[in-house]
Structure formats: C-alpha cells, structure tokens
Short mmCIF file of C-alpha atoms and ligand atoms in Angstrom, two decimals:
data_model
loop_
_atom_site.label_atom_id
_atom_site.label_comp_id
_atom_site.label_asym_id
_atom_site.label_seq_id
_atom_site.Cartn_x
_atom_site.Cartn_y
_atom_site.Cartn_z
CA MET W 1 0.00 0.00 0.00
CA LYS W 2 1.34 3.39 -0.92
CA TYR W 3 1.32 6.50 1.20
CA ASN W 4 -2.09 8.15 1.03
CA PRO W 5 -1.70 11.92 1.28
CA LYS W 6 -3.96 13.77 3.71
CA ILE W 7 -5.01 16.22 1.03
CA ASN W 8 -6.90 13.35 -0.65
CA GLU W 9 -8.96 12.96 2.50
CA ASP W 10 -9.55 16.72 2.74
CA THR W 11 -10.90 16.99 -0.79
CA ALA W 12 -12.99 13.82 -0.51
CA ARG W 13 -14.65 15.33 2.55
CA LEU W 14 -15.62 18.65 0.99
CA ASP W 15 -19.30 19.38 1.52
CA GLY W 16 -19.82 19.92 -2.19
CA PHE W 17 -18.95 16.27 -2.77
CA THR W 18 -20.31 14.56 0.34
CA LYS W 19 -23.68 16.34 0.31
CA LEU W 20 -24.52 15.58 -3.29
CA HIS W 21 -27.48 13.32 -3.78
CA PRO W 22 -27.24 10.75 -6.56
CA TYR W 23 -30.71 11.67 -7.82
CA GLN W 24 -29.85 15.36 -8.04
CA PRO W 25 -30.49 16.77 -11.54
CA VAL W 26 -27.34 16.97 -13.67
CA ASP W 27 -27.44 20.75 -13.90
CA GLN W 28 -26.87 20.81 -10.12
CA CYS W 29 -23.88 18.47 -10.16
CA GLN W 30 -21.76 19.84 -12.97
CA GLY W 31 -18.72 20.00 -10.66
CA ILE W 32 -18.52 16.31 -9.85
CA LEU W 33 -19.36 15.40 -13.46
CA GLU W 34 -16.48 17.58 -14.62
CA LEU W 35 -14.15 15.87 -12.14
CA LEU W 36 -15.24 12.39 -13.25
CA PHE W 37 -14.98 13.36 -16.91
CA ASN W 38 -11.48 14.80 -16.43
CA LEU W 39 -10.39 11.75 -14.43
CA GLU W 40 -11.54 9.45 -17.23
CA GLN W 41 -9.49 11.54 -19.67
CA LEU W 42 -6.40 11.36 -17.44
CA LEU W 43 -6.72 7.57 -17.26
CA VAL W 44 -7.04 7.50 -21.06
CA THR W 45 -3.81 9.49 -21.38
CA ILE W 46 -1.95 7.39 -18.81
CA SER W 47 -3.02 4.00 -20.19
CA GLY W 48 -3.33 4.62 -23.93
CA MET W 49 -6.85 3.16 -23.99
CA SER W 50 -9.64 4.98 -25.89
CA ALA W 51 -12.27 5.40 -23.18
CA PHE W 52 -12.88 4.61 -19.52
CA THR W 53 -15.79 3.89 -17.25
CA LEU W 54 -15.42 4.57 -13.55
CA GLN W 55 -18.38 2.44 -12.47
CA PRO W 56 -16.80 -0.85 -11.31
CA ALA W 57 -16.41 -0.97 -7.53
CA ALA W 58 -13.14 -2.95 -7.35
CA GLY W 59 -10.56 -4.69 -9.50
CA ALA W 60 -12.53 -7.93 -9.48
CA HIS W 61 -15.65 -6.01 -10.47
CA GLY W 62 -13.72 -4.43 -13.34
CA GLU W 63 -12.76 -7.92 -14.50
CA LEU W 64 -16.40 -8.97 -14.44
CA THR W 65 -17.40 -5.84 -16.35
CA GLY W 66 -14.64 -6.54 -18.88
CA MET W 67 -15.81 -10.11 -19.36
CA LEU W 68 -19.39 -8.88 -19.89
CA ILE W 69 -18.13 -6.46 -22.53
CA ILE W 70 -16.17 -9.21 -24.30
CA ARG W 71 -19.27 -11.40 -24.30
CA ALA W 72 -21.50 -8.59 -25.62
CA TYR W 73 -18.98 -7.73 -28.33
CA LEU W 74 -18.59 -11.32 -29.53
CA GLU W 75 -22.34 -11.94 -29.45
CA LYS W 76 -22.97 -8.79 -31.45
CA TYR W 77 -20.82 -10.22 -34.24
CA GLY W 78 -22.37 -13.67 -34.02
CA GLU W 79 -19.37 -15.32 -32.38
CA LYS W 80 -19.91 -18.13 -29.90
CA ARG W 81 -16.50 -18.46 -28.32
CA ARG W 82 -16.49 -20.23 -24.98
CA LYS W 83 -12.99 -20.12 -23.55
CA ILE W 84 -10.85 -17.69 -21.60
CA ILE W 85 -7.15 -18.49 -21.33
CA ILE W 86 -5.43 -17.47 -18.09
CA PRO W 87 -1.79 -17.97 -17.02
CA ASP W 88 -1.30 -20.00 -13.81
CA SER W 89 0.34 -17.01 -12.09
CA ALA W 90 -2.93 -15.02 -12.28
CA HIS W 91 -4.86 -13.63 -9.33
CA GLY W 92 -7.73 -15.90 -8.29
CA THR W 93 -10.31 -13.28 -9.22
CA ASN W 94 -9.39 -13.71 -12.94
CA PRO W 95 -10.77 -17.24 -13.38
CA ALA W 96 -13.65 -16.42 -11.03
CA SER W 97 -14.73 -13.42 -13.16
CA ALA W 98 -14.50 -15.44 -16.39
CA ALA W 99 -16.47 -18.34 -14.89
CA LEU W 100 -19.16 -15.97 -13.54
CA CYS W 101 -19.74 -14.85 -17.14
CA GLY W 102 -20.28 -18.43 -18.21
CA TYR W 103 -16.85 -18.94 -19.76
CA GLU W 104 -14.72 -22.04 -19.52
CA VAL W 105 -11.32 -21.27 -18.05
CA GLU W 106 -8.18 -22.77 -19.50
CA SER W 107 -5.09 -22.31 -17.35
CA ILE W 108 -1.67 -22.24 -19.03
CA GLN W 109 1.52 -23.03 -17.17
CA SER W 110 4.14 -20.29 -16.95
CA ASN W 111 7.61 -20.99 -18.34
CA LYS W 112 10.76 -21.38 -16.24
CA ASP W 113 11.27 -17.61 -16.26
CA GLY W 114 7.83 -17.05 -14.75
CA LEU W 115 6.42 -15.59 -17.98
CA VAL W 116 3.72 -16.61 -20.44
CA ASP W 117 4.97 -19.65 -22.37
CA LEU W 118 4.52 -18.72 -26.05
CA LYS W 119 4.47 -22.35 -27.20
CA LYS W 120 1.80 -23.26 -24.67
CA LEU W 121 -0.17 -20.14 -25.54
CA LYS W 122 -0.08 -20.96 -29.27
CA ALA W 123 -1.24 -24.48 -28.52
CA ALA W 124 -4.11 -23.23 -26.34
CA VAL W 125 -5.45 -20.50 -28.65
CA THR W 126 -8.20 -21.71 -30.99
CA GLN W 127 -11.31 -20.41 -32.76
CA ASP W 128 -13.04 -21.05 -29.43
CA THR W 129 -10.87 -18.53 -27.56
CA ALA W 130 -12.90 -15.51 -26.48
CA ALA W 131 -9.98 -13.85 -24.73
CA LEU W 132 -6.70 -14.12 -22.94
CA MET W 133 -6.59 -12.55 -19.46
CA ILE W 134 -3.05 -11.43 -18.80
CA THR W 135 -1.50 -9.49 -15.93
CA ASN W 136 1.33 -7.19 -16.93
CA PRO W 137 3.62 -6.75 -15.04
CA ASN W 138 2.60 -10.19 -13.81
CA THR W 139 2.08 -11.23 -10.21
CA LEU W 140 5.73 -12.30 -9.90
CA GLY W 141 6.65 -8.67 -10.55
CA LEU W 142 7.99 -9.47 -14.03
CA PHE W 143 7.24 -7.61 -17.23
CA GLU W 144 5.82 -9.84 -19.97
CA ARG W 145 8.47 -9.01 -22.54
CA ASP W 146 6.64 -10.85 -25.32
CA ILE W 147 3.44 -8.86 -24.86
CA LEU W 148 3.32 -7.68 -28.51
CA GLU W 149 3.71 -11.25 -29.77
CA ILE W 150 1.20 -12.52 -27.17
CA CYS W 151 -1.45 -10.02 -28.31
CA LYS W 152 -0.78 -10.91 -31.94
CA ILE W 153 -1.28 -14.63 -31.34
CA VAL W 154 -4.64 -14.01 -29.68
CA HIS W 155 -5.80 -11.37 -32.17
CA ASP W 156 -4.84 -13.51 -35.17
CA ALA W 157 -7.23 -16.16 -33.86
CA GLY W 158 -10.01 -13.59 -33.47
CA GLY W 159 -9.79 -13.36 -29.66
CA LEU W 160 -9.45 -10.31 -27.42
CA VAL W 161 -6.81 -9.49 -24.82
CA TYR W 162 -7.89 -8.44 -21.34
CA CYS W 163 -5.18 -6.96 -19.11
CA ASP W 164 -5.41 -7.12 -15.34
CA GLY W 165 -3.79 -3.78 -14.58
CA ALA W 166 -3.46 -4.22 -10.81
CA ASN W 167 0.31 -3.82 -11.28
CA MET W 168 0.07 -0.62 -13.31
CA ASN W 169 2.11 1.15 -10.61
CA ALA W 170 5.32 -0.06 -12.27
CA LEU W 171 4.37 1.34 -15.68
CA LEU W 172 3.11 4.81 -14.75
CA GLY W 173 4.74 7.33 -17.03
CA ILE W 174 6.86 4.64 -18.72
CA ALA W 175 4.65 2.39 -20.84
CA ARG W 176 1.00 2.15 -21.82
CA PRO W 177 -1.06 -1.05 -22.15
CA GLY W 178 -3.05 0.63 -24.95
CA ASP W 179 0.15 0.76 -27.03
CA MET W 180 0.82 -2.94 -26.47
CA GLY W 181 -2.32 -4.29 -28.11
CA ILE W 182 -4.49 -4.63 -25.00
CA ASP W 183 -8.24 -4.43 -25.73
CA ILE W 184 -9.56 -4.04 -22.18
CA LEU W 185 -7.73 -2.99 -19.02
CA HIS W 186 -8.79 -2.57 -15.44
CA LEU W 187 -6.98 -0.35 -12.98
CA ASN W 188 -7.16 -0.58 -9.21
CA MET W 189 -7.59 2.92 -7.81
CA HIS W 190 -6.76 1.64 -4.32
CA LYS W 191 -3.45 0.21 -5.53
CA THR W 192 -2.14 2.63 -8.14
CA PHE W 193 -3.93 5.92 -7.54
CA SER W 194 -3.67 6.21 -3.78
CA THR W 195 -6.66 5.42 -1.65
CA PRO W 196 -6.49 3.51 1.64
CA HIS W 197 -6.34 -0.16 0.72
CA GLY W 198 -7.63 -2.87 2.94
CA GLY W 199 -10.39 -3.68 5.36
CA GLY W 200 -12.60 -4.67 2.44
CA GLY W 201 -12.75 -1.35 0.69
CA PRO W 202 -14.28 0.65 -0.75
CA GLY W 203 -12.02 0.70 -3.78
CA ALA W 204 -12.62 1.21 -7.46
CA GLY W 205 -11.75 -0.72 -10.60
CA PRO W 206 -12.26 1.53 -13.65
CA ILE W 207 -11.89 -0.16 -17.00
CA GLY W 208 -10.52 1.21 -20.23
CA VAL W 209 -11.31 -0.13 -23.69
CA THR W 210 -10.26 0.35 -27.31
CA GLU W 211 -12.40 2.25 -29.80
CA LYS W 212 -14.28 -0.79 -31.08
CA LEU W 213 -15.40 -1.79 -27.56
CA LYS W 214 -16.57 1.70 -26.56
CA PRO W 215 -20.24 1.13 -27.53
CA PHE W 216 -20.43 -1.73 -25.00
CA LEU W 217 -19.29 0.26 -21.94
CA PRO W 218 -21.76 0.59 -19.05
CA VAL W 219 -24.21 3.49 -19.14
CA PRO W 220 -24.60 6.26 -18.33
CA ARG W 221 -21.55 7.71 -20.07
CA ILE W 222 -20.36 11.07 -18.82
CA GLU W 223 -20.07 13.41 -21.78
CA MET W 224 -19.15 17.02 -22.34
CA ALA W 225 -20.74 19.42 -24.72
CA GLY W 226 -18.73 22.62 -25.14
CA GLN W 227 -20.37 25.85 -26.15
CA SER W 228 -18.25 28.81 -27.05
CA LEU W 229 -19.70 32.14 -25.99
CA LYS W 230 -17.68 34.02 -28.57
CA GLU W 231 -18.45 31.92 -31.61
CA GLY W 232 -15.43 31.53 -33.88
CA MET W 233 -13.04 33.57 -31.67
CA ASN W 234 -10.36 32.03 -29.45
CA ASN W 235 -11.97 28.72 -29.98
CA THR W 236 -9.18 26.76 -28.34
CA LYS W 237 -9.18 24.06 -25.71
CA HIS W 238 -8.25 26.48 -22.95
CA ASP W 239 -10.66 29.18 -23.97
CA THR W 240 -12.05 30.48 -20.70
CA SER W 241 -15.11 31.87 -22.44
CA MET W 242 -16.17 28.29 -23.15
CA THR W 243 -19.06 27.10 -21.01
CA LYS W 244 -18.95 23.40 -20.63
CA ASN W 245 -21.97 21.30 -20.07
CA TYR W 246 -21.64 17.77 -18.70
CA THR W 247 -24.34 15.24 -19.36
CA LEU W 248 -25.17 11.62 -18.53
CA ASN W 249 -25.84 9.80 -21.77
CA TYR W 250 -27.88 6.58 -21.66
CA GLN W 251 -28.28 6.30 -25.44
CA TYR W 252 -25.93 3.41 -26.13
CA PRO W 253 -28.01 0.51 -27.46
CA ASP W 254 -25.07 -1.95 -27.32
CA SER W 255 -24.14 -1.06 -23.73
CA ILE W 256 -23.99 -3.88 -21.18
CA GLY W 257 -26.05 -1.57 -18.95
CA ARG W 258 -25.27 -0.46 -15.43
CA VAL W 259 -22.82 -2.41 -13.32
CA ARG W 260 -23.17 -0.24 -10.22
CA ALA W 261 -25.84 1.84 -8.60
CA PHE W 262 -25.21 5.39 -9.77
CA TYR W 263 -21.68 6.27 -10.93
CA GLY W 264 -19.28 4.21 -8.83
CA HIS W 265 -17.40 5.02 -5.64
CA ILE W 266 -17.20 8.78 -6.00
CA GLY W 267 -15.01 9.37 -2.93
CA ILE W 268 -12.31 7.17 -4.41
CA MET W 269 -12.44 9.15 -7.65
CA VAL W 270 -12.03 12.44 -5.81
CA ARG W 271 -8.95 10.99 -4.08
CA ALA W 272 -7.47 9.67 -7.33
CA TYR W 273 -8.05 12.97 -9.09
CA THR W 274 -6.47 14.89 -6.22
CA TYR W 275 -3.50 12.54 -6.25
CA LEU W 276 -2.94 12.96 -9.99
CA LEU W 277 -3.30 16.74 -9.91
CA SER W 278 -1.02 17.12 -6.90
CA LEU W 279 1.72 15.03 -8.55
CA GLY W 280 1.33 16.75 -11.90
CA LYS W 281 2.54 15.24 -15.15
CA GLU W 282 6.17 15.13 -14.10
CA GLY W 283 5.36 13.56 -10.75
CA VAL W 284 3.18 10.88 -12.30
CA CYS W 285 6.04 10.02 -14.65
CA ARG W 286 8.35 9.39 -11.66
CA VAL W 287 5.94 6.96 -9.97
CA GLY W 288 6.92 4.03 -12.18
CA GLU W 289 10.63 4.82 -11.88
CA TYR W 290 10.67 5.07 -8.09
CA SER W 291 8.45 2.07 -7.43
CA VAL W 292 10.71 -0.09 -9.63
CA LEU W 293 13.87 1.36 -8.10
CA ASN W 294 12.61 0.79 -4.54
CA ALA W 295 11.62 -2.80 -5.23
CA ASN W 296 14.98 -3.60 -6.84
CA TYR W 297 16.85 -1.97 -3.97
CA LEU W 298 15.05 -4.22 -1.48
CA ARG W 299 15.36 -7.27 -3.72
CA GLN W 300 19.13 -6.80 -3.89
CA LYS W 301 19.41 -6.38 -0.12
CA LEU W 302 17.41 -9.55 0.59
CA ILE W 303 18.70 -11.90 -2.08
CA LYS W 304 21.55 -13.19 0.13
CA TYR W 305 19.08 -14.24 2.82
CA TYR W 306 16.01 -15.44 0.93
CA ASP W 307 15.28 -17.35 -2.25
CA ILE W 308 13.76 -15.13 -4.92
CA PRO W 309 12.97 -17.72 -7.56
CA TYR W 310 12.21 -15.73 -10.72
CA GLY W 311 14.06 -13.01 -12.59
CA LYS W 312 17.31 -11.14 -11.91
CA THR W 313 15.57 -7.81 -11.51
CA CYS W 314 11.95 -6.98 -10.94
CA MET W 315 9.33 -4.36 -11.64
CA HIS W 316 7.56 -2.78 -8.63
CA GLU W 317 7.35 -6.00 -6.62
CA PHE W 318 9.11 -9.33 -6.17
CA VAL W 319 8.17 -12.63 -4.60
CA ILE W 320 10.29 -14.37 -1.96
CA SER W 321 10.02 -18.11 -1.43
CA ALA W 322 10.49 -18.98 2.24
CA LYS W 323 10.85 -22.68 1.41
CA LYS W 324 14.38 -22.75 2.87
CA GLN W 325 13.13 -21.11 6.08
CA LYS W 326 10.16 -23.50 6.23
CA GLU W 327 12.58 -26.43 6.22
CA LYS W 328 14.29 -24.86 9.23
CA GLY W 329 10.94 -24.62 11.00
CA ALA W 330 9.47 -21.16 10.29
CA SER W 331 6.99 -20.59 7.46
CA ALA W 332 6.00 -17.58 5.34
CA LEU W 333 3.14 -17.04 7.80
CA ASP W 334 5.59 -17.00 10.73
CA ILE W 335 7.78 -14.44 8.97
CA ALA W 336 4.76 -12.24 8.24
CA LYS W 337 3.69 -12.44 11.89
CA ARG W 338 7.19 -11.61 13.12
CA LEU W 339 7.26 -8.50 10.91
CA LEU W 340 4.38 -7.10 12.99
CA ASP W 341 6.73 -6.96 16.00
CA TYR W 342 8.99 -4.68 13.97
CA GLY W 343 6.06 -2.41 13.18
CA PHE W 344 5.68 -3.43 9.55
CA HIS W 345 2.43 -4.25 7.84
CA ALA W 346 2.81 -7.86 6.75
CA PRO W 347 3.05 -8.46 3.01
CA THR W 348 0.72 -10.66 0.97
CA ILE W 349 1.59 -14.30 1.65
CA TYR W 350 0.94 -17.59 -0.16
CA PHE W 351 0.31 -15.77 -3.44
CA PRO W 352 1.04 -16.22 -6.34
CA LEU W 353 0.26 -19.90 -6.06
CA ILE W 354 3.18 -20.96 -8.25
CA VAL W 355 5.72 -19.90 -5.58
CA GLU W 356 6.01 -22.13 -2.53
CA GLU W 357 5.84 -20.28 0.81
CA ALA W 358 5.40 -16.99 -1.06
CA LEU W 359 5.88 -13.53 0.45
CA MET W 360 5.14 -10.71 -1.98
CA VAL W 361 7.12 -7.53 -1.34
CA GLU W 362 5.80 -4.33 -2.90
CA PRO W 363 7.33 -1.21 -1.37
CA THR W 364 5.72 1.34 -3.80
CA GLU W 365 7.24 4.67 -4.78
CA THR W 366 6.37 6.50 -1.57
CA GLU W 367 8.71 4.82 0.94
CA SER W 368 11.91 6.61 1.93
CA MET W 369 15.32 4.98 1.83
CA GLU W 370 15.36 4.92 5.66
CA MET W 371 12.12 2.95 5.65
CA LEU W 372 13.37 0.54 2.98
CA ASP W 373 16.56 -0.03 4.99
CA ALA W 374 14.58 -0.61 8.19
CA PHE W 375 12.38 -3.17 6.43
CA ALA W 376 15.42 -4.93 4.94
CA ASP W 377 17.11 -4.99 8.39
CA ALA W 378 14.00 -6.56 9.94
CA MET W 379 13.80 -9.21 7.22
CA ILE W 380 17.52 -9.98 7.57
CA GLN W 381 17.23 -10.24 11.36
CA ILE W 382 14.28 -12.64 10.94
CA ALA W 383 16.26 -14.80 8.49
CA THR W 384 19.20 -14.91 10.92
CA ASP W 385 16.91 -15.78 13.84
CA ILE W 386 15.34 -18.61 11.85
CA GLU W 387 18.81 -20.08 11.31
CA GLN W 388 19.46 -20.05 15.05
CA ARG W 389 16.09 -20.53 16.79
CA PRO W 390 13.09 -20.93 14.49
CA GLU W 391 10.78 -21.70 17.42
CA ALA W 392 11.12 -18.09 18.63
CA ILE W 393 9.68 -16.88 15.31
CA ARG W 394 6.78 -19.31 15.58
CA ASN W 395 5.64 -17.69 18.81
CA THR W 396 5.19 -14.24 17.37
CA PRO W 397 3.89 -11.56 17.28
CA GLN W 398 4.65 -10.67 20.89
CA THR W 399 3.96 -6.95 20.89
CA THR W 400 0.49 -6.75 19.36
CA PRO W 401 -2.78 -6.71 21.38
CA VAL W 402 -3.93 -9.82 19.51
CA GLY W 403 -1.50 -12.65 18.85
CA ARG W 404 -2.57 -15.24 16.33
CA PRO W 405 -6.29 -15.42 15.74
CA ASP W 406 -7.74 -18.75 14.65
CA GLU W 407 -7.86 -18.03 10.91
CA VAL W 408 -9.74 -21.19 9.99
CA LYS W 409 -12.44 -20.40 12.54
CA ALA W 410 -12.62 -16.81 11.34
CA ALA W 411 -13.19 -18.01 7.77
CA ARG W 412 -15.62 -20.80 8.62
CA GLU W 413 -17.64 -19.12 11.37
CA PRO W 414 -17.41 -15.40 10.67
CA LYS W 415 -19.00 -13.06 13.18
CA LEU W 416 -20.18 -10.18 11.05
CA LYS W 417 -22.29 -8.42 13.67
CA TRP W 418 -21.25 -6.59 16.81
CA GLU W 419 -23.02 -8.24 19.70
CA THR W 420 -23.12 -6.61 23.09
CA ARG W 421 -22.84 -9.10 25.88
C1 LIG J 1 -5.70 -6.93 -6.18
C2 LIG J 1 -5.71 -7.68 -7.44
C3 LIG J 1 -6.91 -8.02 -8.08
C4 LIG J 1 -8.29 -7.79 -7.47
O1 LIG J 1 -8.55 -6.47 -7.22
P1 LIG J 1 -9.59 -6.01 -6.08
O2 LIG J 1 -9.63 -4.55 -6.23
O3 LIG J 1 -9.03 -6.49 -4.79
O4 LIG J 1 -10.90 -6.67 -6.40
C5 LIG J 1 -6.84 -8.67 -9.29
N1 LIG J 1 -5.66 -8.98 -9.85
C6 LIG J 1 -4.48 -8.68 -9.27
C7 LIG J 1 -3.20 -9.05 -9.95
C8 LIG J 1 -4.47 -8.02 -8.03
O5 LIG J 1 -3.30 -7.74 -7.45
#
C-alpha cells in the first residue's frame, strides 16, 4: 500500500462532494461530473486506452465488467467463443470473473522464467478462444516481454486481450497497455492511484477499452458538450469563455447496462483525481521509476538471505520463497507475523500460487530509503533468527494486542455483527 496523502482525504470530505445526492439533476452536479470526466481523460492518457468507465467498484468487479463487454462484443458479431485463457500465475479473481460470465477457463503453465509460455499459448489459442486474461507486469513482478507477440497470437485467432492492470504502478509514465495491443484494461484505484487499501474497501476498478469496444461500456456515459460564448473567436481548448456542459448519456443501445448503482465510488475518484493533480505530469512520470527502483533496492538487499525464484531484476514487486526457512521450521506465515513486532504491515503471503511459501514484497514509490533499509534490516534479522532458533519466530507476534487469531475459525464461522454481551 502506498502513502495516502492527507489532502486526498480533505478533498474527498468537501461538503460539495459529500452532500450531493445521486438523484440530483445533472445541472446541479456539474462540478462532480467535470471531475469524473477529467479523471476518465487522465486515465485514457496514462493507459493509452480509448475510453474509460469509472463504475466498477473494485478490481474484481472491473474484471467482471470486462468479461461482460467481451461477451457482448462477440455476441454482437455472431461469435460463440467459450474459452478464456489465463496464465497459472494469475490472481484468483481472474478465473472467477470469467467463470461468472459463463466462460470455460483454460489455465496455461508459466515458463521457467515465470512468464507466459509462447508455445503453450499458441497451442491453447483456438477459434473457441474468447480472450486471454493477462496481468502485466505479472504477479511475480515481471514484465511480460513478449506482450506484442502474445497479443498478436490471440488477435490472429479472433480473440481479445484483457489486461489485469493491478500492477500498473510499475508502468506509470513509462509504458501504456493501450500501445501494447491490449483491448480491455482494469486499474485498481486503491493500488495505483492512492486510496487507503484494505479492510474490504471501498475501492474502485475503472476499466478502459479500445475504440471498437466503446459502444459496449456501461451506461450512463459522462459526456461534455462545449459551447463557445464568442463563436469563432479564441476557440481553443483552454478558452475560458467556453461554457462546458456535462451530461449523462444513456443512449448506447449496445451497452452492457449499469454495473453499479449510480456512478461508482465517488469518494475514491475524488482521491485519485487529487492525487494525480497534486503530482502533476512530471510527478506521475516518476511513480513508475521510483516504485521499480525501490523494489529492486530491497530485492538486492534480501537476495543473500532469501530465495527469490524468478528473474534477476523486478518491476515494482518481487516474490520471496520462504521454502528454505520452512525447512528450518518457520513458514512464510511465521515471517509475516514476526514483521508485525517490527512495526511493519505484513506483506501478501501464499500468493502467487506458483511460488512455494510466497511472500510478496511491494514497497511502492512512496517509501523513503530509511524505511526501505529498516524493512530490509528486519527481514535480515528474521532470516538470521530462523537459522538459530526458528521456534522463537513461531511464537510471534509478541507486541500486538492480539496474537494469532484462529484463521480457519474466522473463515468458517465469521461473526459479522457486533453483539453486546
Ligand atoms: C488486487 C488484485 C486483483 C483484485 O482487485 P480487487 O480490487 O481487490 O478486487 C486482481 N488482480 C491482481 C493481480 C491483483 O493484485
């Protein structure tokens, strides 16, 4: 999770935003419509896609929306393709979203470098392929170098390419999925565009599409009609005499319809817009550079102590395998718990599934060198302790109010209501 600036919270709490009613007539909510419209345009510029919708409520919801669009598009042209191909390194929501749309999921094994295996992909792609769902950079923190070739293989067979853009952080200002041949992309606002992440949300998972998929986007579409007061004079983009009028357009007969009540999680959009404007173009362009630099700095510091099975460098994240430590008697879970004693939020563990005893480290661009060093020192101390007395790590955390909750019980018998005794 990246640092979430306070100014995001200040703007999201402005009365003008929080006191809006979703049923208010559009002429009374021109401000928020302008913000949403501008945010869509910024995402278009950043990603190279043709158009965005901000409706989906999370990354997984964006995937579902994307799958619905693929289905609507194929049906419109009389195609009955039934399969979605997904690499085995994918996030679990990918196959779930495809299956929810009635598609059959075909998993393809990654190659020894942790990337999409071109031979296996070619063998899997047929006239029955509706789409490939690819994550780039993938969940191992590696850039799919063959992305152009991958898109070509799928397109040549008449399929579409969906990109899970949860790892867009690494590409900001450097590369654009729209230039790589991607047809549909989701972004995770709570991962890339700074909103508190965790505790079940809310988040947002806008999706971007190419020109040919635009008619299938959810309605309403936010549109702008410009009217120049001084007809013919100074009729430029930045003409201040231009009065802009934002509308909600429902007239898209091929649209998949609404995917969310009203227009999505507005508060998240205000935060994302604030974040982008406060960084400015130059700042946004440094996000990718710093997040990749920070991850590689940590990776290099930890490589002597932990196995990092794929790649020699990484994008904005890398995945440790604590298999060696597990053999000594302390698992990835134990390491994550021990990190809490050092004051660090534990990383994602046991994902991606293709790495045994996985710990996913994603520092983001906002951590200082002091913080990166402190995290590396803690990880190194834990590795050293495991060598000497693994049982001490198993009995952690020691400094938190709650030690180790019964996770199986929490999952099987959740208590979702506060009950006063
Ligand atoms: C987080 C994530 C998702 C799911 O996004 P949510 O916003 O949590 O629904 C999907 N794919 C990848 C690679 C992710 O990291």
